[in-house]
Amino acid sequence: MDLNISYCSDKYQYTMGKSFYESGMKDKRAVFNLFYRKAPDTNNWAVVSGITEVLEVIKGLNCGDEKFFEQFLPGEHYKEARQYFAKMKFTGNVYAMREGEIAFPTQPIITIEAPIIEGQVLETPLLSIMNHQMAVATKASRVTRSTTKPVSEFGSRRAHGPWAAIYGGKAAFIGGCANSSNIISGTKFGFPPTGTMAHSYVTSFGCSIKGEYQAFDTYIKTHKDEVLILLIDTYDSLRCGIKNAIKAFKDNGIDDNYPYGYGIRLDSGDLTYLSIKCREMLDEAGLKNCKIFATNALDEYLITELERQGCKVDSYGVGDAIATSKHNPCFGNVYKLVQIDDNPVLKRSEDRIKLINPGFQITYRIIQNGKFKVDVTCLRGDELSKAIESRKTITLRDERDRFKSMTFHEGKYEFRTLQQQIVKDGEITYQDTTIQEKQAYYKDNLSHLDDTQKRLINPHYYKCDISDALYDLKNSLIDNLVKEIDTFNI
């Protein structure tokens, strides 16, 4: 059997599935929500990426290969369940946020409404995709927000395997990066990959200053009619690297009239100091349009500091900080059952943050004067949901302080529904867009947030609420559980 990511799962999804199958529960209508509880890096929002791959997982169920299942569900007592899983297709509905959406904690990013056995087996592959891509896209957002200059993602060599490198390049682009160095990311998703040269290229011409010049000269001669970026720090950036680069450019007639763009790359040392000195030397040589590209274990904090110090860098390359979401490599999406048939359910925990919202939900973004003002998650069809869709006057109350409220008057606000149906009765209805459109959608979303909510450190938290009906449902379920626990005895 070829590798099918639909079955990149945990065994317990299928052992639970056997119980659902044999107990007659398999056709119970279940609602699962995929969401996260806390955003990384002190943000309170994240960037959505991965929906297209989620659809590939859903479409890939129904492999028809019983022998595959026999490898991890052996024995006669699994025979009927194996036969069922091998032929099982997804027949339910899926609602999801768009790629490039800005999502806040507890909001359903993906909602699966399906027979419970179908919804359960999707948990692991969906989380694997969404946790990876949202970690990368959110980190890319932070890095690209630290500067107005272009940022390239080139962390494939640090990524956690080829799959992560390829789809990480995609997520980084959605999160604001100008491009990626990964050639499969570029060709698969439709953007030109970028690249220059490595130190090994320079040293391959001999460990000498003359060899460095030959490396530059050869590179220019073999790459005319495209962007030319020369790596100048192999031996000494200022005393030989920049000088050899200037000479190589001039000897080959590369100047400010070169139409494809040209520049140098700094990959070590004090990037502020070196970029300032290189800028002076390039300008003195008449190469005023020669760009300075900086790399070297950069992240949003280092870039912010370089900008504050007045560096003369024109664009940045960022590797492992984005590719592995280095400061927070594990994104916190979870996948929870919130309704079975018509009965809302929740998980209660001693940890308050693990308390989930029950029921079949939908989230609205309230917009006023071109700015996102508040998000509110409702039970589908509840009174607040109807009022919003009718654009009537609404009052939203803070879940943690019911004395705090916000009122939006009829005709004085707009709204957007964040979850759209992308699968109907097992058939994909999703109309995919280009990766450029996904990035543009993310950037448009970003422009509607207040500047204080986009700060990298101690941002102002955007307001997110739940409807009164959802609040009352959650608390009634908790109250009933507490009463049962208080009187429970065996």
mmCIF file of C-alpha atoms in Angstrom, residues 10 57 85 129 171 177 215 231 266 304 336 365 379 412 420 445 450 477:
data_model
loop_
_atom_site.group_PDB
_atom_site.id
_atom_site.type_symbol
_atom_site.label_atom_id
_atom_site.label_comp_id
_atom_site.label_asym_id
_atom_site.label_seq_id
_atom_site.Cartn_x
_atom_site.Cartn_y
_atom_site.Cartn_z
ATOM 1 C CA ASP A 10 -2.842 6.461 16.529
ATOM 2 C CA VAL A 57 -6.971 13.272 4.490
ATOM 3 C CA PHE A 85 -12.505 0.271 8.204
ATOM 4 C CA ILE A 129 -1.417 18.700 9.897
ATOM 5 C CA ALA A 171 2.585 27.795 5.840
ATOM 6 C CA CYS A 177 7.045 35.364 4.041
ATOM 7 C CA ALA A 215 33.749 31.949 -7.090
ATOM 8 C CA LEU A 231 27.842 35.433 -0.001
ATOM 9 C CA LEU A 266 25.895 38.578 5.338
ATOM 10 C CA THR A 304 13.519 44.013 15.821
ATOM 11 C CA LYS A 336 -12.778 17.288 21.159
ATOM 12 C CA ARG A 365 -16.502 38.412 13.739
ATOM 13 C CA LEU A 379 -24.583 27.720 19.369
ATOM 14 C CA LYS A 412 -24.043 50.063 12.941
ATOM 15 C CA GLN A 420 -17.612 27.883 6.082
ATOM 16 C CA ASN A 445 -7.142 40.336 8.157
ATOM 17 C CA ASP A 450 -5.569 47.450 16.026
ATOM 18 C CA LEU A 477 -23.561 20.781 32.181
#
